[in-house]
Coordinates of C-alpha atoms and ligand atoms in Angstrom, one line a residue:
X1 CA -5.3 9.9 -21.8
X2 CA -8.2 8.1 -21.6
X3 CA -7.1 4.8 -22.9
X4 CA -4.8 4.5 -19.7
X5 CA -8.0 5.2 -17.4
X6 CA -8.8 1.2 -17.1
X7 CA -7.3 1.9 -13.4
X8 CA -8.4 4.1 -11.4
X9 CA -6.4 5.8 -8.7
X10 CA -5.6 9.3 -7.0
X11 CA -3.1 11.2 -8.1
X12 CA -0.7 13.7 -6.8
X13 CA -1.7 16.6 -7.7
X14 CA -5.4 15.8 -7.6
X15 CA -7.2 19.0 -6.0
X16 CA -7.9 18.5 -2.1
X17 CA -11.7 18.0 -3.1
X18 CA -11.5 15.5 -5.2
X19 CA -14.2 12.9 -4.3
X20 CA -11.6 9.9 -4.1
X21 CA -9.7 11.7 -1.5
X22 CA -8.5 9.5 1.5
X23 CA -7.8 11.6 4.8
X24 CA -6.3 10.1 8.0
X25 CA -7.4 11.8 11.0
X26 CA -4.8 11.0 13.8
X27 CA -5.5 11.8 17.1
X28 CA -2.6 13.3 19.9
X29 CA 0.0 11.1 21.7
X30 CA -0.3 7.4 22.0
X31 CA 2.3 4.9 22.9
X32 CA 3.8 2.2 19.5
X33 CA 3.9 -1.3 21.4
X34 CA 3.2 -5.2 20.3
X35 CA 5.0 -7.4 17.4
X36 CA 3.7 -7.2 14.0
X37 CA 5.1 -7.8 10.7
X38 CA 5.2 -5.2 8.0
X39 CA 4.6 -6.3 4.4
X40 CA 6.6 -7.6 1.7
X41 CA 10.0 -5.3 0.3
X42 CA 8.5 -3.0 -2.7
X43 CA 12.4 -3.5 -4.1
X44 CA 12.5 -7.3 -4.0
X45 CA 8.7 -7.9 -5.6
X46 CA 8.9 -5.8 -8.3
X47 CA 12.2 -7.6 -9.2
X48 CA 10.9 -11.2 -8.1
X49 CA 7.8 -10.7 -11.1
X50 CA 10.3 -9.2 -13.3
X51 CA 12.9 -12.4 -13.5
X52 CA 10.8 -15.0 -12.7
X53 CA 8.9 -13.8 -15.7
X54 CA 12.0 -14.5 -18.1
X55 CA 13.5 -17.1 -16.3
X56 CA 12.9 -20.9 -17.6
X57 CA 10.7 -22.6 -15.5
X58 CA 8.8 -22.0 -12.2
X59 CA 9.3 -19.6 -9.7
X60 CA 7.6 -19.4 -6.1
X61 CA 7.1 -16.3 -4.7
X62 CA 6.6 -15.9 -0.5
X63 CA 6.4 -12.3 1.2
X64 CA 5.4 -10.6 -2.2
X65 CA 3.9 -7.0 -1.2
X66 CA 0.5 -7.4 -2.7
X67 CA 0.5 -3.3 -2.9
X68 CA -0.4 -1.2 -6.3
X69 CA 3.2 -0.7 -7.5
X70 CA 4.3 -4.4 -7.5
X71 CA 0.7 -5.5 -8.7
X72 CA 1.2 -3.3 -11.6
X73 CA 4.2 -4.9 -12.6
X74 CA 2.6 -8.1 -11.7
X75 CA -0.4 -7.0 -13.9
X76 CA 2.3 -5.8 -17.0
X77 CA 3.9 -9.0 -17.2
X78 CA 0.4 -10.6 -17.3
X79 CA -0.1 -8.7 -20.1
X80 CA 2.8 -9.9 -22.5
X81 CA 1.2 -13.5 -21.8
X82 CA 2.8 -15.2 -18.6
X83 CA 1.0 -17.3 -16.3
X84 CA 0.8 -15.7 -13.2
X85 CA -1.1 -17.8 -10.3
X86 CA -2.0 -15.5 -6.7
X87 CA -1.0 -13.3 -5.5
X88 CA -2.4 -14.9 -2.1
X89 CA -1.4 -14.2 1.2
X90 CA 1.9 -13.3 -0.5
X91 CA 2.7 -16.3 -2.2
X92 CA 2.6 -16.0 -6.1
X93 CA 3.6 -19.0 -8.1
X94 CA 5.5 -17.9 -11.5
X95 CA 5.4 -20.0 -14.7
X96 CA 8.5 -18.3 -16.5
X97 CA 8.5 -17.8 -20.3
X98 CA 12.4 -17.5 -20.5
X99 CA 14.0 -14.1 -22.2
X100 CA 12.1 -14.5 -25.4
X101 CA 8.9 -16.1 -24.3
X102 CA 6.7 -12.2 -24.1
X103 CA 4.3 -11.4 -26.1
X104 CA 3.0 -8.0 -27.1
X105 CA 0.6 -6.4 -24.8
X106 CA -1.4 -4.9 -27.6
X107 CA -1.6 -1.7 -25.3
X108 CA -0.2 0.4 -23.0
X109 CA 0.9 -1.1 -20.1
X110 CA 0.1 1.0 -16.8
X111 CA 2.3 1.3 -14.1
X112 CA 0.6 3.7 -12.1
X113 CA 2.4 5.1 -9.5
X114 CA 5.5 3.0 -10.0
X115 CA 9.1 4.7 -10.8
X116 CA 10.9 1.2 -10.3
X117 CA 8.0 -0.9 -12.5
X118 CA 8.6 2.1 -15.2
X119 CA 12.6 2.1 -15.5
X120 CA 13.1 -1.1 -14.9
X121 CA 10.4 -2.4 -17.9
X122 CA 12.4 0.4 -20.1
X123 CA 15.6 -1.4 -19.9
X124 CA 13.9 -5.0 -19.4
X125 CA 11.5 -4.2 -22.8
X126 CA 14.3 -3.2 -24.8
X127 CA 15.3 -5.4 -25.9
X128 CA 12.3 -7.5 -26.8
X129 CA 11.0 -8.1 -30.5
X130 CA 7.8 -6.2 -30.1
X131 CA 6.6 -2.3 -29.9
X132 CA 5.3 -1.7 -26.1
X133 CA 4.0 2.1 -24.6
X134 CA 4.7 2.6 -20.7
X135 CA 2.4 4.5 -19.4
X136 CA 1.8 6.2 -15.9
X137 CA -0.5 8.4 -13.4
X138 CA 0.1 12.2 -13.1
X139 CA 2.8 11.9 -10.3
X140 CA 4.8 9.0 -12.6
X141 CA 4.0 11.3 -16.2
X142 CA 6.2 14.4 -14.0
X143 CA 9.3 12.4 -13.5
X144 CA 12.5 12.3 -15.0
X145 CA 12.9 9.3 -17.9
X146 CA 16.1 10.3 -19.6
X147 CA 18.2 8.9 -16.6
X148 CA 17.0 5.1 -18.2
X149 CA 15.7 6.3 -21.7
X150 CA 19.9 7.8 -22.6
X151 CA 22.0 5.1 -21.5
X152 CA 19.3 2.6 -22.9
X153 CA 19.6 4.5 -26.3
X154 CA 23.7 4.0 -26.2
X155 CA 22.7 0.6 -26.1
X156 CA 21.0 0.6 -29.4
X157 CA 17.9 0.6 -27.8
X158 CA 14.8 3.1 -29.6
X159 CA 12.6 4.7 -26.5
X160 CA 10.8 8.3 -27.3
X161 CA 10.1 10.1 -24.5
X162 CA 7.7 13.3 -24.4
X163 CA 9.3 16.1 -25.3
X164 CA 10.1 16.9 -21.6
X165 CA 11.5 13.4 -21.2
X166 CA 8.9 12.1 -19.3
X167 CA 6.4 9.1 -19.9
X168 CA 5.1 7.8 -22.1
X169 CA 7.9 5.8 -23.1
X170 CA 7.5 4.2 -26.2
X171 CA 9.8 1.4 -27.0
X172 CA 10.0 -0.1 -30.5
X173 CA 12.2 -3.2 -31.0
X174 CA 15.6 -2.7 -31.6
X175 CA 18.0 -4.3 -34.3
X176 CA 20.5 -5.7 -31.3
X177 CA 21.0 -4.4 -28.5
X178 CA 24.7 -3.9 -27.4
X179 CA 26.9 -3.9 -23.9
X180 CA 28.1 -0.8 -22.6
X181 CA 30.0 0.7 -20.0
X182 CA 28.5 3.1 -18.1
X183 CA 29.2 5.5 -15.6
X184 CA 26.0 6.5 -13.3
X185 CA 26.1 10.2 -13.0
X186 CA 23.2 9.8 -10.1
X187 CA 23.6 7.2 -7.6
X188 CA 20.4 5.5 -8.8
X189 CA 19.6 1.7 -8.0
X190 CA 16.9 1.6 -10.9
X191 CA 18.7 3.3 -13.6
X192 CA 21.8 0.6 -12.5
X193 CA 19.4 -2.2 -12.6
X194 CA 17.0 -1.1 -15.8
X195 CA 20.8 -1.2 -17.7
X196 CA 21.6 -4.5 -16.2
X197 CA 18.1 -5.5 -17.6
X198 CA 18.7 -4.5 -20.9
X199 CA 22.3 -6.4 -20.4
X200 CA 20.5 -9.3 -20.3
X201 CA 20.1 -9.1 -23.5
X202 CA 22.6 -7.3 -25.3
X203 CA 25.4 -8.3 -27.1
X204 CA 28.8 -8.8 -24.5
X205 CA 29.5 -7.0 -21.8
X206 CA 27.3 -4.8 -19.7
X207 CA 29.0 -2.4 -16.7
X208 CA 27.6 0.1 -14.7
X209 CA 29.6 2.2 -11.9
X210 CA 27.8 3.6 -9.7
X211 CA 29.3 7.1 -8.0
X212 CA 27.8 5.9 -4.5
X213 CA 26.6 2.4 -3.6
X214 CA 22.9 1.7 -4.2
X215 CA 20.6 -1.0 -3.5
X216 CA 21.7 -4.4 -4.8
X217 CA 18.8 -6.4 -4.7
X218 CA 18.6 -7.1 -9.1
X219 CA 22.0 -8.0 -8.7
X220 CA 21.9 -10.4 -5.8
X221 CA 18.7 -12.0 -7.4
X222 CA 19.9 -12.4 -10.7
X223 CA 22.6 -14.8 -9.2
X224 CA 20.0 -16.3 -7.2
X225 CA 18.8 -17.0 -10.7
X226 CA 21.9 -18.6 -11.7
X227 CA 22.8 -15.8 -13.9
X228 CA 26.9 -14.6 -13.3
X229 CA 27.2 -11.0 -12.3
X230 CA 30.2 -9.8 -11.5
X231 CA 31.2 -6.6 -9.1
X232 CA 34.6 -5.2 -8.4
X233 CA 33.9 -2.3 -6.1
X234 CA 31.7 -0.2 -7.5
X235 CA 31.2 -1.5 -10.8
X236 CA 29.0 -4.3 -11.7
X237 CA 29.2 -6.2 -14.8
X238 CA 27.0 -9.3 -17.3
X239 CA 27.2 -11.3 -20.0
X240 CA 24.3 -11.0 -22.2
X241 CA 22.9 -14.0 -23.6
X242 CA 22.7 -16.3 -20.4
X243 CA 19.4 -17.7 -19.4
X244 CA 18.0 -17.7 -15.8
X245 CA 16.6 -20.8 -14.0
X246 CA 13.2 -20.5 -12.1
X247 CA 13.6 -20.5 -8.2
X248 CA 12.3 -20.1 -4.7
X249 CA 12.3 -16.3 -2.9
X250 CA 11.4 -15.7 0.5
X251 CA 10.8 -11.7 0.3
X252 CA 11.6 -10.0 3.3
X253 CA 9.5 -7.4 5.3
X254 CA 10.5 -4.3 3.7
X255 CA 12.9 -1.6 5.8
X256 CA 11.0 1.3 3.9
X257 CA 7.6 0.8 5.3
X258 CA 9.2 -0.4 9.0
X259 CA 10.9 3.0 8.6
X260 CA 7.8 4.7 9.8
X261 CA 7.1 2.3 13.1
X262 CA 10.7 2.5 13.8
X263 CA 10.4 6.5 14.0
X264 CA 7.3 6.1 15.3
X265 CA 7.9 4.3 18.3
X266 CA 11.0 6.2 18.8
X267 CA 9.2 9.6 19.0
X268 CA 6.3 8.2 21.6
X269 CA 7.3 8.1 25.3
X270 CA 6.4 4.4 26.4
X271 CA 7.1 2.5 23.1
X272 CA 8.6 -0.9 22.7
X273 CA 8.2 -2.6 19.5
X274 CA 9.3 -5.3 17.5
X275 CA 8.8 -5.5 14.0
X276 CA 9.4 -9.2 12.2
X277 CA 11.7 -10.3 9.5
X278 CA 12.8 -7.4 8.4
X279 CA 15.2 -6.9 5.6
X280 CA 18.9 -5.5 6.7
X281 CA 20.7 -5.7 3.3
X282 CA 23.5 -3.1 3.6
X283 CA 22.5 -1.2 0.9
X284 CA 19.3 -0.3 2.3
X285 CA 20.0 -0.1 6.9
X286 CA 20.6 3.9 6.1
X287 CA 17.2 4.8 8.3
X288 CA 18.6 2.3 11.3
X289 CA 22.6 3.9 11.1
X290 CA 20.9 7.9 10.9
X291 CA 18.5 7.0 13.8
X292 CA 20.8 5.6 15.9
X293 CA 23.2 8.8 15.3
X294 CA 20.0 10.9 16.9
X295 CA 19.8 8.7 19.8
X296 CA 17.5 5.8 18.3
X297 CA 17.2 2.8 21.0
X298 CA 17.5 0.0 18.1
X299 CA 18.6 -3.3 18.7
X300 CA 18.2 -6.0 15.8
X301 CA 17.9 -9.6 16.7
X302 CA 18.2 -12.8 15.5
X303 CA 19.7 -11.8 12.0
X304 CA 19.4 -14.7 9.5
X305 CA 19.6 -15.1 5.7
X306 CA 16.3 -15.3 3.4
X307 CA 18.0 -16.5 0.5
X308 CA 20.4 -13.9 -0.8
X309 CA 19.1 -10.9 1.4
X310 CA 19.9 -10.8 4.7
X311 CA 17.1 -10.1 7.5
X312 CA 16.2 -9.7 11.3
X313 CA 13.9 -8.8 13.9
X314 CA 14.2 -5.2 14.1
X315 CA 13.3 -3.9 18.5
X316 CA 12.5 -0.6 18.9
X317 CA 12.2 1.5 22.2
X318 CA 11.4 5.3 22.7
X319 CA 14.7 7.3 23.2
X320 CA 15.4 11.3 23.0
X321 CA 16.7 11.9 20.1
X322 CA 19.2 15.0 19.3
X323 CA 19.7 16.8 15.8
X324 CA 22.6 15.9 13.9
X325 CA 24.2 16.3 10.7
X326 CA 23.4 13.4 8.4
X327 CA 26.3 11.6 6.9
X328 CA 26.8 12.0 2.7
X329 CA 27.6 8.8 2.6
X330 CA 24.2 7.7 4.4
X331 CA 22.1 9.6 1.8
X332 CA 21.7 6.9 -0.7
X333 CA 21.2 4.3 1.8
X334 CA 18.2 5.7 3.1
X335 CA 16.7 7.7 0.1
X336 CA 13.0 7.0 0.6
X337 CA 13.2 7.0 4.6
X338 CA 13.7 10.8 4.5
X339 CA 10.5 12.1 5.0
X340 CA 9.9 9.7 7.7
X341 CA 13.2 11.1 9.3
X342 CA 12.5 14.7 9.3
X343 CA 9.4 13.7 11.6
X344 CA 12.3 12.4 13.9
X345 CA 14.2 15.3 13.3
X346 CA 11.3 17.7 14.4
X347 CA 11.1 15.6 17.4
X348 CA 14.7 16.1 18.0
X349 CA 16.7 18.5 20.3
X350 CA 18.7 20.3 18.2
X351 CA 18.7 21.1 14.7
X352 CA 19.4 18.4 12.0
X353 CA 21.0 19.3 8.2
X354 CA 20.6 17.2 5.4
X355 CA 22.6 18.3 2.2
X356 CA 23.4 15.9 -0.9
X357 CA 20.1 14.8 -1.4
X358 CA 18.3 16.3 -4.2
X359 CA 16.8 13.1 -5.7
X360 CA 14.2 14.0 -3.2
X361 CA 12.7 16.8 -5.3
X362 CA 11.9 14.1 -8.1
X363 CA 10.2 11.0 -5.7
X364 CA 6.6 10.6 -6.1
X365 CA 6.5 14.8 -5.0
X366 CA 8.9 17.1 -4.3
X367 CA 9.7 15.3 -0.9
X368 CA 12.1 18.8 0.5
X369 CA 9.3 21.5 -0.4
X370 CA 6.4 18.9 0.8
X371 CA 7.9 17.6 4.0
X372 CA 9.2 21.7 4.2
X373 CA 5.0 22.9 4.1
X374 CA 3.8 20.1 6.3
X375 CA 6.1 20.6 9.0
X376 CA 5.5 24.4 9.2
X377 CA 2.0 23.6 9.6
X378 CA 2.7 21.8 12.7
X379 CA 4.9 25.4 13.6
X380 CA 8.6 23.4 13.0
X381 CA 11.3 25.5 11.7
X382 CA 12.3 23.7 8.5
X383 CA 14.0 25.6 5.5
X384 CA 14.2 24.2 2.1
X385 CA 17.3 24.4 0.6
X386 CA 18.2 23.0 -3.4
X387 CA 19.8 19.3 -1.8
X388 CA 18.4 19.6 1.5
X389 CA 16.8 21.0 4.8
X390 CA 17.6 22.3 7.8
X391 CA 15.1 21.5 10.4
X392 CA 15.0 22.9 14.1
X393 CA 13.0 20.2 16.4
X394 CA 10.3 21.9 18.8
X395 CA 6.6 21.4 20.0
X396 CA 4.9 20.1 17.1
X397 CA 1.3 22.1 17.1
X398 CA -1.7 20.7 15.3
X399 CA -3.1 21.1 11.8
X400 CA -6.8 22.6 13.6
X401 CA -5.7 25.7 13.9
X402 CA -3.1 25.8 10.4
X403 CA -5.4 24.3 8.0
X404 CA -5.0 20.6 6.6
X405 CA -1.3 18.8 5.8
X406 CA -1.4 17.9 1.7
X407 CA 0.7 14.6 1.2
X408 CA 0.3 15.3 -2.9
X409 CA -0.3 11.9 -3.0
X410 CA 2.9 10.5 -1.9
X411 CA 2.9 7.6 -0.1
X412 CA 5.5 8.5 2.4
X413 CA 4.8 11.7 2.7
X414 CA 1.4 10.4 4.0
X415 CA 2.7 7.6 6.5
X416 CA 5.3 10.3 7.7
X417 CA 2.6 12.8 9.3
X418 CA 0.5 10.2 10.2
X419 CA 3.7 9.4 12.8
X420 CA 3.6 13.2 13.9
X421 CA 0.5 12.5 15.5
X422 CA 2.6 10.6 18.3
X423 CA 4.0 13.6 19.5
X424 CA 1.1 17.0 18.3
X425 CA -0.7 18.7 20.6
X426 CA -3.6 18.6 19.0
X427 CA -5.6 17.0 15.6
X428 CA -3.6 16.3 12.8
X429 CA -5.4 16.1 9.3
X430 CA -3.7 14.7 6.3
X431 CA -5.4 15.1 2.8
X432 CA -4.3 12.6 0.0
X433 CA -3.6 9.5 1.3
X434 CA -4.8 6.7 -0.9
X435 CA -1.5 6.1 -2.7
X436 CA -0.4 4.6 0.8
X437 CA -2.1 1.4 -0.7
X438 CA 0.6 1.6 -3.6
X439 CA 3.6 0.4 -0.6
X440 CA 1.6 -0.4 2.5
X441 CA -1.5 -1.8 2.1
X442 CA -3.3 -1.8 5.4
X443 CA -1.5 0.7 7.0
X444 CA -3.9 2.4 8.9
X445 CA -5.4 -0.8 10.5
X446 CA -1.8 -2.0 11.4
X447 CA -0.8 1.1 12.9
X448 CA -3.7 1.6 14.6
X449 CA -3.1 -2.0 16.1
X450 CA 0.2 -1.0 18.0
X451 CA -1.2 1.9 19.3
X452 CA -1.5 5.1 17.0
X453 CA -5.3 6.9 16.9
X454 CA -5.5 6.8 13.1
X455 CA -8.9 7.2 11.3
X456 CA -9.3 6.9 7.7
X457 CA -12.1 9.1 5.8
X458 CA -13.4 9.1 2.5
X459 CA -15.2 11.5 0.6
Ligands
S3P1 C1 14.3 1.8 -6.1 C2 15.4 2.7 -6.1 C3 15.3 4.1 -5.6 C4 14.1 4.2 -4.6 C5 12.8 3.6 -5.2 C6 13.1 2.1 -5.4 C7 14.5 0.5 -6.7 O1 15.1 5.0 -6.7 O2 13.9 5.6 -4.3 O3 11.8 3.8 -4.2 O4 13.7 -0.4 -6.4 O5 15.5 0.3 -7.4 P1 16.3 5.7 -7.4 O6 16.9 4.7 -8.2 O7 15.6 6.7 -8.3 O8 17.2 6.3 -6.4

């Protein structure tokens, strides 16, 4: 797809070779200490761009993640004509068009790596006047669409899929879009919010229930917008045809990418580490409750409010951790903080069983069979299973001897064994890394700064 080749970027699936391959190198043991502030909630920018965008007047941005996902749905809206100043230093000033101010891009829009920029433009686009073609990298063109594209089409909405129901996903305008009431059958936070989107502007009511609670960020910022949302227990309901006002957002530091530190530093003898302003919404603490469970020393301070998500200072100290069973109910609230978990869990005495969670097999990889191959390089016991994995905590070895960890371009998968490192006995080599620049931009040099030996190769 040539025409979608404007950015360039590695992709999972890109052979081991390739000449845009980022390795990190980490060298054994180290100690995760000092204060530091990871960057901006992934969740929260991609949603700040998205409403400010079709909101009335202007909207400024603090904390935004200046990271390749949430540029590229910086970069689409752009596109369909809004006046985007920054980002710079984090702070992006809006000027909103209100909900039918877009204009057609004239061309695919890219969104990379980006699940949430993809699903959540499908239900936000659908309702616009104009044609529009969502396109995506390798990793994004594998993974599943008709979660978004069905319930979008019950709304009158017209998105073609590939045949395999994967992007491209071109929208054409539809006659009127129409409320529904929908019952999630995943617990999905973008497939809640790219309905919601499409609410916006549909014709009466729009519900979603959601089998488990997901994150709620689209629905606490569309208030924050002035726009009504309703929720009575698990369902959440709008009125189409409201507008939204242009306002001020503070983004937290996201939970996600503190994830990592906070396993980090839990797994290294010697650590103590405090990580700044990072969001605690309730929907999203699942890594804090499941580390805690195994023994996580985790204390978080001076919780305040940065305008409708809540926050703190998140301190972490080294503890031994034990294997447990995870929770069902904790599965959703900590969906992308797995793979940094199973490093804890291979650090763990005991074994640890995680069942209910096969949303992991359609992340950016297949994060079970990936995190499953990784850790038996480092000689871990860990056995795949359809929703899950059983993992057995030991020694972990080093990839010298094993041959090279692959992260298949997955961010997290990347950051995870990067954390390993803490705890090997020897070298650990991990081959397709550059994506990390799609969440956490500057990882290495930030990690390296609290005290992880972390060396970044190209070529
Ligand atoms: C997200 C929701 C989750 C999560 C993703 C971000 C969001 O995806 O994994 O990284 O911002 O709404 P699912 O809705 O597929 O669970």
């Amino acid at each position: 797809m040539a025409r979608f080749s404007a950015i360039s970027r590695v992709s999972a699936g890109d052979s081991l070779a390739a000449p845009t391959d980022l390795r990190y190198q980490i060298t054994p043991g180290g100690t995760l200490t000092g204060r530091l502030r990871v960057p901006g909630d992934k969740s929260i920018s991609h949603r700040s761009i998205m409403l400010a965008a079709i909101a009335e007047g202007e909207t400024r941005i603090s904390g935004f993640l200046e990271g390749a996902d949430a540029l590229a749905t910086l970069a689409a809206f752009r596109q369909m004509g809004v006046v985007i100043d920054g980002p710079n230093a984090g702070e992006v000033r809006v000027h909103g068009v209100g909900m039918h101010g877009l204009h057609p891009p004239g061309h695919a829009l890219d969104m990379g790596n980006s699940g949430t920029s993809m699903r959540l433009l499908a239900g936000l686009l659908a309702g616009q006047s104009f044609p529009v073609t969502l396109a995506g990298d390798a990793s994004l063109s594998r993974r599943p669409m008709r979660r978004v594209t069905e319930p979008l089409a019950m709304m009158r909405a017209r998105i073609a899929t590939s045949e395999n129901g994967t992007a491209p996903l071109h929208i054409e305008p539809a006659a009127g879009l129409a409320g529904i009431d929908y019952v999630l059958p995943v617990a999905s936070a973008q497939v809640k919010s790219s309905v919601l989107l499409a609410g916006l502007s549909a014709s009466g009511e729009t519900c979603v229930t959601e089998p488990a609670r997901t994150r709620d960020h689209t629905e606490r910022m569309l208030t924050a917008f002035g726009y009504s949302v309703r929720r009575q227990g698990a369902r959440v309901c709008l009125t189409g045809g409201g507008r939204l006002s242009g306002c001020r957002l503070a983004i937290p530091a996201d939970i996600s990418s503190a994830a990592f530190l906070l396993v980090g530093a839990s797994i290294a003898p010697g650590s103590d580490l405090l990580l700044e302003a990072v969001g605690i919404n309730p929907t999203r603490v699942g890594i804090i409750n499941i580390l805690r469970a195994m023994g996580a020393d985790i204390e978080l301070l001076d919780r305040r409010t940065a305008g409708s998500e809540p926050l703190a200072d998140i301190r972490v100290c080294s503890a031994r951790l034990k294997g447990i069973r995870i929770p069902l109910d904790q599965v959703p609230l900590a969906i992308d903080e797995f793979p940094a978990i199973f490093i804890a869990a291979a650090c763990a005495e005991g074994e640890t069983i995680l069942t209910g969670a096969e949303e992991l097999r359609v992340k950016e990889s297949d994060r079970i069979q990936v995190m499953a191959d990784g850790l038996a390089r480092l000689g871990i016991l860990a056995e795949p299973r359809p929703d899950g994995i059983r993992i057995v905590g030991g020694e972990l070895g080093s990839t010298t001897v094993t041959g090279a960890i692959d992260a298949h371009g997955d961010h997290r998968i990347a950051m995870s064994f990067a954390m390993a490192g803490l705890r090997s006995s020897g070298l650990i080599e991990i081959h397709d890394c550059a994506n990390v620049e799609t969440s956490f931009p500057g990882f290495a040099e930030l990690a390296a700064s609290t005290g992880l030996g972390i060396e970044e190769q190209r070529g």
